Amino acid sequence: MNTSPDMRRTLLLVDDESTNLQVLRHTLQADYRLLFAKDGPTALTLVAQDRPDLILLDIMMPGMSGYEVCTALKRDDATRPIPIIFVTALNESADEQKGLELGAVDYIAKPFSPPIVQARVRTHLSLVQATEVRETRLQIIRCLGAAAEYRDNETGLHIVRMSHYAWRLAREIGYSDEAADELLHAAPMHDVGKIGIPDGVLLKPGKLDTAEWAIMRQHPIIGARIIGDHPSGLLRLAASIALHHHEKWDGSGYPHGLAGLAIPQPARIVALVDVFDALTSIRPYKPAWPVDEAMDYIRQQSGRHFEPALVEAFERCLPDILIFKERWADEPSELTEQVGT
Ligand code: C2E
Ligand code: SIN
Ligand code: SIN
Ligand code: FE
Ligand code: FE
């Protein structure tokens, strides 16, 4: 007996006419697990019990219409993402329009041709899958960034704050929404190389000695290696940021001593917001600085550590930055006691 769970996608077929359901069953049963409903209320019950991956929905049904079923499903956060394909009788193009306005992804005209039904179902399931793959990728990236951050920062909120600061600063200097979002998702991995730094160094309460500092300065290279070589996209951006986030505008940073515009712009942005958040947060080796003192330091480092135009842009968006800082403030914790004052 095969005891493995059924991994096929589940479709819900809703039609008040048995013959239509039978045709759909013959068309789809080889590839999918099927649920059937002959009226709206039954369809809603089945969706609640056994969340289908896609719904084929008849419009004209006695009692509750397909429109009403669709409206109910789109109102609920849990069921809104399920793609709905309306199955409409011919010559109902006004109805088709209404169905799409209600949030359906497509419609199929009756009497339907089995290959078209199969193709439409396949298309819409693969669109859902593409969204899931993208979501999963972002979650994995967040997990990696958080894994590094948890080692020296109890809450992991540092990466949430600094990535939003980076997003805001990027918008201020003219990044498009898409480009700023890309930075928002890549920036959390900037310190992923700290995974490779021994606790004795990373969590040392005091100043690092020369040997320890040499180890610590490896974290950008370790991070870029962990993320790996990618021809394009989010991970390429993340690797560039991890590698270059400790370079300084005047060329005195590490690992390569790059200066000015030779430092990739995303890394220049992250360098500034990372230091701002490190200064205004508690660390195993230092207490949190007040915002005024952190800003004095950042101004003083304009043209040294940081690109002058970025320091100016950061000043302009400081009010928004401070809203993010409040929203993701660290809770007072044992770290506070450990460092003292
Ligand atoms: P981090 O704690 O995430 O700090 C990021 C950057 O913020 C630092 O990069 C530095 O540019 C700035 N920053 C943080 N705290 C201070 C501060 O008190 N004064 C000044 N002027 N700048 C500060 P940096 O220096 O390259 O350090 C990289 C990482 O090395 C730090 O990341 C931290 O994990 C570690 N680290 C640096 N200094 C010490 C230390 O004295 N003791 C220990 N245990 N770790 C240190
Ligand atoms: C990259 O090319 O991977 C990062 C983007 C940039 O450096 O401008
Ligand atoms: C990259 O952009 O692919 C990282 C290497 C670099 O920026 O020098
Ligand atoms: Fe770092
Ligand atoms: Fe950091």
mmCIF file of C-alpha atoms and ligand atoms in Angstrom:
data_model
loop_
_atom_site.group_PDB
_atom_site.id
_atom_site.type_symbol
_atom_site.label_atom_id
_atom_site.label_comp_id
_atom_site.label_asym_id
_atom_site.label_seq_id
_atom_site.Cartn_x
_atom_site.Cartn_y
_atom_site.Cartn_z
ATOM 1 C CA MET A 1 0.000 0.000 0.000
ATOM 2 C CA ASN A 2 1.204 3.459 -0.807
ATOM 3 C CA THR A 3 1.209 5.398 2.458
ATOM 4 C CA SER A 4 2.999 8.500 1.204
ATOM 5 C CA PRO A 5 0.868 11.642 1.245
ATOM 6 C CA ASP A 6 -0.735 12.700 -2.009
ATOM 7 C CA MET A 7 1.591 15.419 -3.306
ATOM 8 C CA ARG A 8 -0.578 16.328 -6.265
ATOM 9 C CA ARG A 9 -2.135 19.791 -6.396
ATOM 10 C CA THR A 10 -5.755 19.999 -5.309
ATOM 11 C CA LEU A 11 -8.426 21.587 -7.484
ATOM 12 C CA LEU A 12 -11.944 22.470 -6.387
ATOM 13 C CA LEU A 13 -14.535 22.138 -9.176
ATOM 14 C CA VAL A 14 -17.801 23.969 -8.587
ATOM 15 C CA ASP A 15 -20.798 23.529 -10.901
ATOM 16 C CA ASP A 16 -24.471 22.853 -10.263
ATOM 17 C CA GLU A 17 -24.683 20.507 -13.266
ATOM 18 C CA SER A 18 -23.379 16.966 -12.796
ATOM 19 C CA THR A 19 -22.526 16.553 -16.463
ATOM 20 C CA ASN A 20 -20.173 19.531 -16.324
ATOM 21 C CA LEU A 21 -18.467 18.144 -13.234
ATOM 22 C CA GLN A 22 -18.069 14.784 -14.961
ATOM 23 C CA VAL A 23 -16.417 16.315 -18.000
ATOM 24 C CA LEU A 24 -14.061 18.294 -15.761
ATOM 25 C CA ARG A 25 -13.288 15.172 -13.758
ATOM 26 C CA HIS A 26 -12.285 13.246 -16.883
ATOM 27 C CA THR A 27 -10.215 16.193 -18.054
ATOM 28 C CA LEU A 28 -8.283 16.727 -14.830
ATOM 29 C CA GLN A 29 -8.296 13.586 -12.692
ATOM 30 C CA ALA A 30 -5.085 12.167 -14.139
ATOM 31 C CA ASP A 31 -3.014 15.126 -12.928
ATOM 32 C CA TYR A 32 -4.747 16.549 -9.884
ATOM 33 C CA ARG A 33 -6.521 15.659 -6.694
ATOM 34 C CA LEU A 34 -10.113 16.829 -7.159
ATOM 35 C CA LEU A 35 -12.797 18.163 -4.840
ATOM 36 C CA PHE A 36 -16.356 18.703 -6.084
ATOM 37 C CA ALA A 37 -19.133 21.059 -5.014
ATOM 38 C CA LYS A 38 -22.576 21.494 -6.586
ATOM 39 C CA ASP A 39 -23.407 24.763 -4.822
ATOM 40 C CA GLY A 40 -21.732 27.817 -3.297
ATOM 41 C CA PRO A 41 -22.075 27.030 0.408
ATOM 42 C CA THR A 42 -20.586 23.550 -0.117
ATOM 43 C CA ALA A 43 -17.712 25.141 -2.062
ATOM 44 C CA LEU A 44 -16.952 27.526 0.830
ATOM 45 C CA THR A 45 -17.035 24.663 3.337
ATOM 46 C CA LEU A 46 -14.631 22.599 1.239
ATOM 47 C CA VAL A 47 -12.252 25.545 0.879
ATOM 48 C CA ALA A 48 -12.200 26.006 4.640
ATOM 49 C CA GLN A 49 -11.601 22.286 5.277
ATOM 50 C CA ASP A 50 -9.092 21.457 2.590
ATOM 51 C CA ARG A 51 -7.512 24.524 1.033
ATOM 52 C CA PRO A 52 -7.396 23.873 -2.728
ATOM 53 C CA ASP A 53 -4.606 25.252 -4.923
ATOM 54 C CA LEU A 54 -7.046 26.488 -7.582
ATOM 55 C CA ILE A 55 -10.813 26.745 -8.083
ATOM 56 C CA LEU A 56 -12.860 26.310 -11.263
ATOM 57 C CA LEU A 57 -16.079 28.156 -10.540
ATOM 58 C CA ASP A 58 -19.383 28.154 -12.416
ATOM 59 C CA ILE A 59 -21.173 31.525 -12.369
ATOM 60 C CA MET A 60 -24.859 30.677 -12.754
ATOM 61 C CA MET A 61 -25.903 28.474 -9.849
ATOM 62 C CA PRO A 62 -29.161 28.434 -7.900
ATOM 63 C CA GLY A 63 -28.924 30.092 -4.493
ATOM 64 C CA MET A 64 -25.423 31.439 -4.152
ATOM 65 C CA SER A 65 -23.870 32.536 -7.486
ATOM 66 C CA GLY A 66 -20.248 32.053 -8.474
ATOM 67 C CA TYR A 67 -19.760 35.816 -8.060
ATOM 68 C CA GLU A 68 -20.865 35.608 -4.453
ATOM 69 C CA VAL A 69 -18.556 32.667 -3.792
ATOM 70 C CA CYS A 70 -15.671 34.595 -5.375
ATOM 71 C CA THR A 71 -16.436 37.736 -3.362
ATOM 72 C CA ALA A 72 -16.492 35.742 -0.118
ATOM 73 C CA LEU A 73 -13.144 34.080 -0.900
ATOM 74 C CA LYS A 74 -11.453 37.345 -1.884
ATOM 75 C CA ARG A 75 -12.616 39.023 1.331
ATOM 76 C CA ASP A 76 -10.692 36.563 3.508
ATOM 77 C CA ASP A 77 -6.881 36.897 3.775
ATOM 78 C CA ALA A 78 -6.495 33.134 4.081
ATOM 79 C CA THR A 79 -8.328 32.337 0.841
ATOM 80 C CA ARG A 80 -7.610 35.460 -1.239
ATOM 81 C CA PRO A 81 -4.478 34.051 -2.939
ATOM 82 C CA ILE A 82 -6.269 30.966 -4.301
ATOM 83 C CA PRO A 83 -6.633 31.515 -8.051
ATOM 84 C CA ILE A 84 -10.197 31.326 -9.306
ATOM 85 C CA ILE A 85 -11.056 30.564 -12.917
ATOM 86 C CA PHE A 86 -14.658 31.260 -13.870
ATOM 87 C CA VAL A 87 -16.406 28.825 -16.150
ATOM 88 C CA THR A 88 -18.978 30.793 -18.149
ATOM 89 C CA ALA A 89 -21.574 29.940 -20.780
ATOM 90 C CA LEU A 90 -20.918 31.477 -24.201
ATOM 91 C CA ASN A 91 -22.025 35.058 -24.986
ATOM 92 C CA GLU A 92 -21.550 36.357 -21.483
ATOM 93 C CA SER A 93 -18.665 38.730 -22.068
ATOM 94 C CA ALA A 94 -20.082 41.315 -19.660
ATOM 95 C CA ASP A 95 -20.101 38.579 -17.054
ATOM 96 C CA GLU A 96 -16.523 37.681 -17.831
ATOM 97 C CA GLN A 97 -15.489 41.265 -17.253
ATOM 98 C CA LYS A 98 -17.290 41.306 -13.919
ATOM 99 C CA GLY A 99 -15.597 38.052 -12.894
ATOM 100 C CA LEU A 100 -12.145 39.492 -13.558
ATOM 101 C CA GLU A 101 -13.036 42.636 -11.618
ATOM 102 C CA LEU A 102 -13.991 40.464 -8.661
ATOM 103 C CA GLY A 103 -10.468 39.055 -8.610
ATOM 104 C CA ALA A 104 -10.719 35.940 -10.787
ATOM 105 C CA VAL A 105 -7.516 35.231 -12.741
ATOM 106 C CA ASP A 106 -9.172 33.897 -15.887
ATOM 107 C CA TYR A 107 -12.325 32.509 -17.399
ATOM 108 C CA ILE A 108 -13.079 29.531 -19.604
ATOM 109 C CA ALA A 109 -16.077 29.497 -21.957
ATOM 110 C CA LYS A 110 -18.535 26.610 -21.965
ATOM 111 C CA PRO A 111 -18.743 24.232 -23.650
ATOM 112 C CA PHE A 112 -15.067 23.834 -22.801
ATOM 113 C CA SER A 113 -12.364 22.023 -24.672
ATOM 114 C CA PRO A 114 -10.358 19.695 -22.400
ATOM 115 C CA PRO A 115 -6.902 20.771 -23.690
ATOM 116 C CA ILE A 116 -7.739 24.421 -23.009
ATOM 117 C CA VAL A 117 -8.921 23.646 -19.490
ATOM 118 C CA GLN A 118 -5.723 21.682 -18.856
ATOM 119 C CA ALA A 119 -3.517 24.443 -20.248
ATOM 120 C CA ARG A 120 -5.201 27.225 -18.269
ATOM 121 C CA VAL A 121 -5.035 25.270 -15.031
ATOM 122 C CA ARG A 122 -1.362 24.491 -15.590
ATOM 123 C CA THR A 123 -0.542 28.122 -16.351
ATOM 124 C CA HIS A 124 -2.206 29.488 -13.252
ATOM 125 C CA LEU A 125 -0.731 26.850 -10.967
ATOM 126 C CA SER A 126 2.763 27.629 -12.257
ATOM 127 C CA LEU A 127 2.216 31.350 -11.624
ATOM 128 C CA VAL A 128 1.331 30.532 -8.021
ATOM 129 C CA GLN A 129 4.407 28.358 -7.777
ATOM 130 C CA ALA A 130 6.646 31.144 -9.101
ATOM 131 C CA THR A 131 5.323 33.457 -6.391
ATOM 132 C CA GLU A 132 5.928 30.797 -3.748
ATOM 133 C CA VAL A 133 9.469 30.196 -4.967
ATOM 134 C CA ARG A 134 10.210 33.915 -4.760
ATOM 135 C CA GLU A 135 8.684 34.168 -1.284
ATOM 136 C CA THR A 136 10.664 31.145 -0.110
ATOM 137 C CA ARG A 137 13.867 32.585 -1.491
ATOM 138 C CA LEU A 138 13.324 35.819 0.432
ATOM 139 C CA GLN A 139 12.592 33.862 3.605
ATOM 140 C CA ILE A 140 15.798 31.854 3.254
ATOM 141 C CA ILE A 141 17.765 35.049 2.760
ATOM 142 C CA ARG A 142 16.169 36.538 5.870
ATOM 143 C CA CYS A 143 17.002 33.379 7.839
ATOM 144 C CA LEU A 144 20.657 33.535 6.817
ATOM 145 C CA GLY A 145 20.927 37.188 7.765
ATOM 146 C CA ALA A 146 19.208 36.519 11.083
ATOM 147 C CA ALA A 147 21.475 33.529 11.807
ATOM 148 C CA ALA A 148 24.517 35.807 11.687
ATOM 149 C CA GLU A 149 22.867 38.548 13.667
ATOM 150 C CA TYR A 150 21.663 36.297 16.489
ATOM 151 C CA ARG A 151 25.269 35.541 17.357
ATOM 152 C CA ASP A 152 26.072 39.040 18.586
ATOM 153 C CA ASN A 153 22.672 40.670 18.821
ATOM 154 C CA GLU A 154 19.944 38.923 20.751
ATOM 155 C CA THR A 155 16.908 40.026 18.821
ATOM 156 C CA GLY A 156 17.997 40.183 15.221
ATOM 157 C CA LEU A 157 16.266 43.553 14.986
ATOM 158 C CA HIS A 158 19.517 45.195 13.832
ATOM 159 C CA ILE A 159 19.096 43.742 10.353
ATOM 160 C CA VAL A 160 15.436 44.720 10.204
ATOM 161 C CA ARG A 161 16.294 48.313 11.141
ATOM 162 C CA MET A 162 19.385 48.746 9.010
ATOM 163 C CA SER A 163 17.773 47.249 5.917
ATOM 164 C CA HIS A 164 14.845 49.656 6.219
ATOM 165 C CA TYR A 165 17.271 52.557 6.762
ATOM 166 C CA ALA A 166 19.055 51.424 3.599
ATOM 167 C CA TRP A 167 15.730 51.293 1.739
ATOM 168 C CA ARG A 168 14.831 54.828 2.848
ATOM 169 C CA LEU A 169 18.253 56.282 2.059
ATOM 170 C CA ALA A 170 18.206 54.625 -1.375
ATOM 171 C CA ARG A 171 14.811 56.167 -2.131
ATOM 172 C CA GLU A 172 16.186 59.553 -1.014
ATOM 173 C CA ILE A 173 18.984 59.405 -3.568
ATOM 174 C CA GLY A 174 16.651 58.377 -6.373
ATOM 175 C CA TYR A 175 16.460 54.564 -6.389
ATOM 176 C CA SER A 176 13.241 53.255 -7.940
ATOM 177 C CA ASP A 177 10.860 51.333 -5.711
ATOM 178 C CA GLU A 178 12.060 48.052 -7.225
ATOM 179 C CA ALA A 179 15.746 48.862 -6.785
ATOM 180 C CA ALA A 180 15.197 49.996 -3.187
ATOM 181 C CA ASP A 181 13.259 46.779 -2.463
ATOM 182 C CA GLU A 182 16.125 44.756 -3.882
ATOM 183 C CA LEU A 183 18.464 46.544 -1.475
ATOM 184 C CA LEU A 184 16.017 45.993 1.394
ATOM 185 C CA HIS A 185 16.197 42.243 0.768
ATOM 186 C CA ALA A 186 19.953 42.021 0.147
ATOM 187 C CA ALA A 187 21.175 44.249 3.011
ATOM 188 C CA PRO A 188 20.242 41.796 5.817
ATOM 189 C CA MET A 189 23.035 39.492 4.660
ATOM 190 C CA HIS A 190 25.819 42.063 5.006
ATOM 191 C CA ASP A 191 27.260 40.454 8.172
ATOM 192 C CA VAL A 192 26.573 36.823 7.290
ATOM 193 C CA GLY A 193 30.352 36.275 7.454
ATOM 194 C CA LYS A 194 30.189 36.724 11.242
ATOM 195 C CA ILE A 195 28.955 33.108 11.274
ATOM 196 C CA GLY A 196 32.610 32.224 10.662
ATOM 197 C CA ILE A 197 34.019 34.299 13.539
ATOM 198 C CA PRO A 198 34.737 32.427 16.833
ATOM 199 C CA ASP A 199 32.607 33.394 19.850
ATOM 200 C CA GLY A 200 35.719 34.400 21.800
ATOM 201 C CA VAL A 201 36.291 37.197 19.294
ATOM 202 C CA LEU A 202 32.744 38.104 18.292
ATOM 203 C CA LEU A 203 31.348 38.199 21.828
ATOM 204 C CA LYS A 204 34.418 39.635 23.572
ATOM 205 C CA PRO A 205 33.190 42.297 25.995
ATOM 206 C CA GLY A 206 36.210 44.583 25.468
ATOM 207 C CA LYS A 207 38.517 45.857 22.730
ATOM 208 C CA LEU A 208 39.919 43.352 20.258
ATOM 209 C CA ASP A 209 43.688 42.766 20.240
ATOM 210 C CA THR A 210 45.682 42.717 16.989
ATOM 211 C CA ALA A 211 45.252 38.997 16.348
ATOM 212 C CA GLU A 212 41.534 39.089 17.124
ATOM 213 C CA TRP A 213 41.082 42.103 14.883
ATOM 214 C CA ALA A 214 42.787 40.283 12.024
ATOM 215 C CA ILE A 215 40.203 37.505 12.414
ATOM 216 C CA MET A 216 37.321 39.955 12.640
ATOM 217 C CA ARG A 217 38.382 41.713 9.455
ATOM 218 C CA GLN A 218 37.834 38.468 7.552
ATOM 219 C CA HIS A 219 34.051 38.639 7.948
ATOM 220 C CA PRO A 220 33.346 40.497 4.660
ATOM 221 C CA ILE A 221 35.313 37.935 2.651
ATOM 222 C CA ILE A 222 33.763 35.013 4.540
ATOM 223 C CA GLY A 223 30.326 36.505 3.917
ATOM 224 C CA ALA A 224 30.875 36.927 0.193
ATOM 225 C CA ARG A 225 32.092 33.303 0.048
ATOM 226 C CA ILE A 226 29.061 32.013 1.950
ATOM 227 C CA ILE A 227 26.701 33.804 -0.414
ATOM 228 C CA GLY A 228 28.744 32.666 -3.375
ATOM 229 C CA ASP A 229 29.201 33.758 -6.987
ATOM 230 C CA HIS A 230 26.039 34.611 -8.844
ATOM 231 C CA PRO A 231 25.745 36.093 -12.305
ATOM 232 C CA SER A 232 22.936 38.473 -11.378
ATOM 233 C CA GLY A 233 20.093 39.241 -9.073
ATOM 234 C CA LEU A 234 19.533 39.516 -5.368
ATOM 235 C CA LEU A 235 22.331 37.181 -4.283
ATOM 236 C CA ARG A 236 24.892 38.954 -6.451
ATOM 237 C CA LEU A 237 23.886 42.231 -4.842
ATOM 238 C CA ALA A 238 24.015 40.624 -1.378
ATOM 239 C CA ALA A 239 27.522 39.262 -2.016
ATOM 240 C CA SER A 240 28.751 42.659 -3.190
ATOM 241 C CA ILE A 241 27.336 44.310 -0.061
ATOM 242 C CA ALA A 242 28.797 41.669 2.251
ATOM 243 C CA LEU A 243 32.207 42.058 0.620
ATOM 244 C CA HIS A 244 32.311 45.859 0.553
ATOM 245 C CA HIS A 245 30.320 47.137 3.539
ATOM 246 C CA HIS A 246 33.486 47.988 5.527
ATOM 247 C CA GLU A 247 35.204 49.878 2.736
ATOM 248 C CA LYS A 248 35.584 53.597 3.447
ATOM 249 C CA TRP A 249 35.203 56.587 1.095
ATOM 250 C CA ASP A 250 38.803 57.710 1.747
ATOM 251 C CA GLY A 251 40.227 54.257 0.974
ATOM 252 C CA SER A 252 41.140 53.340 4.566
ATOM 253 C CA GLY A 253 38.601 50.511 4.913
ATOM 254 C CA TYR A 254 38.830 46.765 4.407
ATOM 255 C CA PRO A 255 39.172 44.195 2.841
ATOM 256 C CA HIS A 256 40.423 45.860 -0.364
ATOM 257 C CA GLY A 257 40.981 49.517 0.548
ATOM 258 C CA LEU A 258 38.650 50.667 -2.244
ATOM 259 C CA ALA A 259 37.944 54.415 -2.363
ATOM 260 C CA GLY A 260 35.126 56.680 -3.546
ATOM 261 C CA LEU A 261 33.016 55.551 -6.462
ATOM 262 C CA ALA A 262 35.061 52.340 -6.785
ATOM 263 C CA ILE A 263 33.019 51.094 -3.828
ATOM 264 C CA PRO A 264 29.725 49.745 -5.217
ATOM 265 C CA GLN A 265 26.933 52.153 -4.333
ATOM 266 C CA PRO A 266 24.760 49.632 -2.438
ATOM 267 C CA ALA A 267 27.741 48.922 -0.156
ATOM 268 C CA ARG A 268 28.280 52.665 0.388
ATOM 269 C CA ILE A 269 24.659 52.969 1.518
ATOM 270 C CA VAL A 270 24.882 49.948 3.792
ATOM 271 C CA ALA A 271 28.171 51.180 5.312
ATOM 272 C CA LEU A 272 26.469 54.334 6.548
ATOM 273 C CA VAL A 273 23.237 52.828 7.864
ATOM 274 C CA ASP A 274 25.107 49.895 9.438
ATOM 275 C CA VAL A 275 27.337 52.209 11.446
ATOM 276 C CA PHE A 276 24.389 54.421 12.421
ATOM 277 C CA ASP A 277 22.548 51.409 13.776
ATOM 278 C CA ALA A 278 25.659 49.906 15.419
ATOM 279 C CA LEU A 279 26.379 53.201 17.186
ATOM 280 C CA THR A 280 22.810 53.731 18.407
ATOM 281 C CA SER A 281 22.486 50.087 19.545
ATOM 282 C CA ILE A 282 24.028 48.169 22.357
ATOM 283 C CA ARG A 283 26.792 45.693 21.435
ATOM 284 C CA PRO A 284 28.664 43.128 23.543
ATOM 285 C CA TYR A 285 31.590 45.572 23.481
ATOM 286 C CA LYS A 286 29.828 48.951 23.789
ATOM 287 C CA PRO A 287 26.729 50.732 25.131
ATOM 288 C CA ALA A 288 24.235 52.476 22.789
ATOM 289 C CA TRP A 289 25.046 56.062 21.818
ATOM 290 C CA PRO A 290 22.391 58.815 21.787
ATOM 291 C CA VAL A 291 21.226 59.731 18.247
ATOM 292 C CA ASP A 292 22.784 63.229 18.470
ATOM 293 C CA GLU A 293 26.213 61.799 19.190
ATOM 294 C CA ALA A 294 25.881 59.234 16.434
ATOM 295 C CA MET A 295 24.924 62.002 13.977
ATOM 296 C CA ASP A 296 27.868 64.158 15.092
ATOM 297 C CA TYR A 297 30.126 61.199 14.435
ATOM 298 C CA ILE A 298 28.613 60.526 11.011
ATOM 299 C CA ARG A 299 28.965 64.200 9.985
ATOM 300 C CA GLN A 300 32.546 64.176 11.165
ATOM 301 C CA GLN A 301 33.173 61.064 9.042
ATOM 302 C CA SER A 302 31.741 62.665 5.888
ATOM 303 C CA GLY A 303 34.457 62.375 3.232
ATOM 304 C CA ARG A 304 36.424 59.992 5.458
ATOM 305 C CA HIS A 305 34.355 56.889 6.175
ATOM 306 C CA PHE A 306 31.261 57.982 4.238
ATOM 307 C CA GLU A 307 30.359 59.512 0.905
ATOM 308 C CA PRO A 308 29.483 63.190 1.548
ATOM 309 C CA ALA A 309 26.351 63.160 -0.658
ATOM 310 C CA LEU A 310 25.035 60.164 1.278
ATOM 311 C CA VAL A 311 25.620 61.870 4.628
ATOM 312 C CA GLU A 312 23.575 64.838 3.386
ATOM 313 C CA ALA A 313 20.794 62.591 2.110
ATOM 314 C CA PHE A 314 20.797 60.721 5.420
ATOM 315 C CA GLU A 315 20.335 64.016 7.327
ATOM 316 C CA ARG A 316 17.338 64.815 5.144
ATOM 317 C CA CYS A 317 15.584 61.529 5.833
ATOM 318 C CA LEU A 318 16.596 61.254 9.497
ATOM 319 C CA PRO A 319 13.006 61.896 10.723
ATOM 320 C CA ASP A 320 11.790 58.824 8.803
ATOM 321 C CA ILE A 321 14.814 56.817 9.925
ATOM 322 C CA LEU A 322 13.951 57.582 13.556
ATOM 323 C CA ILE A 323 10.396 56.335 12.991
ATOM 324 C CA PHE A 324 11.829 53.003 11.798
ATOM 325 C CA LYS A 325 14.211 53.004 14.788
ATOM 326 C CA GLU A 326 11.254 53.350 17.186
ATOM 327 C CA ARG A 327 9.203 50.734 15.384
ATOM 328 C CA TRP A 328 11.896 48.072 15.720
ATOM 329 C CA ALA A 329 13.499 49.178 18.986
ATOM 330 C CA ASP A 330 15.345 46.464 20.932
ATOM 331 C CA GLU A 331 13.751 45.406 24.196
ATOM 332 C CA PRO A 332 15.933 46.009 27.247
ATOM 333 C CA SER A 333 17.614 42.638 27.836
ATOM 334 C CA GLU A 334 20.371 40.787 29.649
ATOM 335 C CA LEU A 335 22.758 42.382 27.191
ATOM 336 C CA THR A 336 21.985 45.715 28.836
ATOM 337 C CA GLU A 337 22.990 44.362 32.216
ATOM 338 C CA GLN A 338 26.047 42.625 30.845
ATOM 339 C CA VAL A 339 27.446 45.838 29.392
ATOM 340 C CA GLY A 340 26.387 48.062 32.278
ATOM 341 C CA THR A 341 26.881 51.765 31.710
HETATM 342 P P1 C2E B 1 29.327 45.976 14.387
HETATM 343 O O1 C2E B 1 29.206 45.925 15.858
HETATM 344 O O2 C2E B 1 28.110 45.566 13.595
HETATM 345 O O3 C2E B 1 29.759 47.419 13.983
HETATM 346 C C1 C2E B 1 29.682 47.868 12.637
HETATM 347 C C2 C2E B 1 30.499 49.119 12.444
HETATM 348 O O4 C2E B 1 29.944 50.195 13.208
HETATM 349 C C3 C2E B 1 31.943 49.019 12.916
HETATM 350 O O5 C2E B 1 32.756 48.424 11.919
HETATM 351 C C4 C2E B 1 32.291 50.491 13.101
HETATM 352 O O6 C2E B 1 32.538 51.105 11.843
HETATM 353 C C5 C2E B 1 31.002 51.059 13.637
HETATM 354 N N1 C2E B 1 31.051 51.083 15.113
HETATM 355 C C6 C2E B 1 30.448 50.237 15.958
HETATM 356 N N2 C2E B 1 30.698 50.586 17.229
HETATM 357 C C7 C2E B 1 31.500 51.672 17.202
HETATM 358 C C8 C2E B 1 32.080 52.502 18.208
HETATM 359 O O7 C2E B 1 31.923 52.297 19.415
HETATM 360 N N3 C2E B 1 32.841 53.549 17.773
HETATM 361 C C9 C2E B 1 33.046 53.800 16.461
HETATM 362 N N4 C2E B 1 33.788 54.848 16.097
HETATM 363 N N5 C2E B 1 32.495 53.029 15.470
HETATM 364 C C10 C2E B 1 31.733 51.982 15.849
HETATM 365 P P2 C2E B 1 34.177 47.821 12.352
HETATM 366 O O8 C2E B 1 34.887 48.743 13.271
HETATM 367 O O9 C2E B 1 34.870 47.463 11.085
HETATM 368 O O10 C2E B 1 33.822 46.534 13.148
HETATM 369 C C11 C2E B 1 33.269 45.416 12.509
HETATM 370 C C12 C2E B 1 32.773 44.463 13.525
HETATM 371 O O11 C2E B 1 33.853 44.059 14.370
HETATM 372 C C13 C2E B 1 31.736 45.043 14.486
HETATM 373 O O12 C2E B 1 30.483 45.010 13.887
HETATM 374 C C14 C2E B 1 31.897 44.114 15.671
HETATM 375 O O13 C2E B 1 31.234 42.887 15.462
HETATM 376 C C15 C2E B 1 33.388 43.842 15.682
HETATM 377 N N6 C2E B 1 34.094 44.765 16.589
HETATM 378 C C16 C2E B 1 34.580 45.979 16.291
HETATM 379 N N7 C2E B 1 35.195 46.518 17.371
HETATM 380 C C17 C2E B 1 35.090 45.629 18.373
HETATM 381 C C18 C2E B 1 35.517 45.602 19.763
HETATM 382 O O14 C2E B 1 36.131 46.535 20.288
HETATM 383 N N8 C2E B 1 35.231 44.489 20.474
HETATM 384 C C19 C2E B 1 34.538 43.438 19.939
HETATM 385 N N9 C2E B 1 34.264 42.390 20.706
HETATM 386 N N10 C2E B 1 34.112 43.430 18.636
HETATM 387 C C20 C2E B 1 34.386 44.512 17.873
HETATM 388 C C1 SIN B 2 26.370 44.141 -8.132
HETATM 389 O O1 SIN B 2 26.757 44.520 -9.233
HETATM 390 O O2 SIN B 2 26.331 42.948 -7.799
HETATM 391 C C2 SIN B 2 25.939 45.108 -7.119
HETATM 392 C C3 SIN B 2 25.348 46.347 -7.714
HETATM 393 C C4 SIN B 2 26.350 47.434 -7.759
HETATM 394 O O3 SIN B 2 27.479 47.220 -7.338
HETATM 395 O O4 SIN B 2 26.019 48.539 -8.247
HETATM 396 C C1 SIN B 3 30.110 41.948 -7.323
HETATM 397 O O1 SIN B 3 29.636 43.072 -7.528
HETATM 398 O O2 SIN B 3 29.819 40.955 -8.002
HETATM 399 C C2 SIN B 3 31.069 41.762 -6.188
HETATM 400 C C3 SIN B 3 32.486 42.068 -6.606
HETATM 401 C C4 SIN B 3 32.750 43.534 -6.619
HETATM 402 O O3 SIN B 3 31.814 44.320 -6.523
HETATM 403 O O4 SIN B 3 33.919 43.896 -6.708
HETATM 404 FE FE FE B 4 30.223 44.044 9.209
HETATM 405 FE FE FE B 5 25.843 45.130 10.729
#
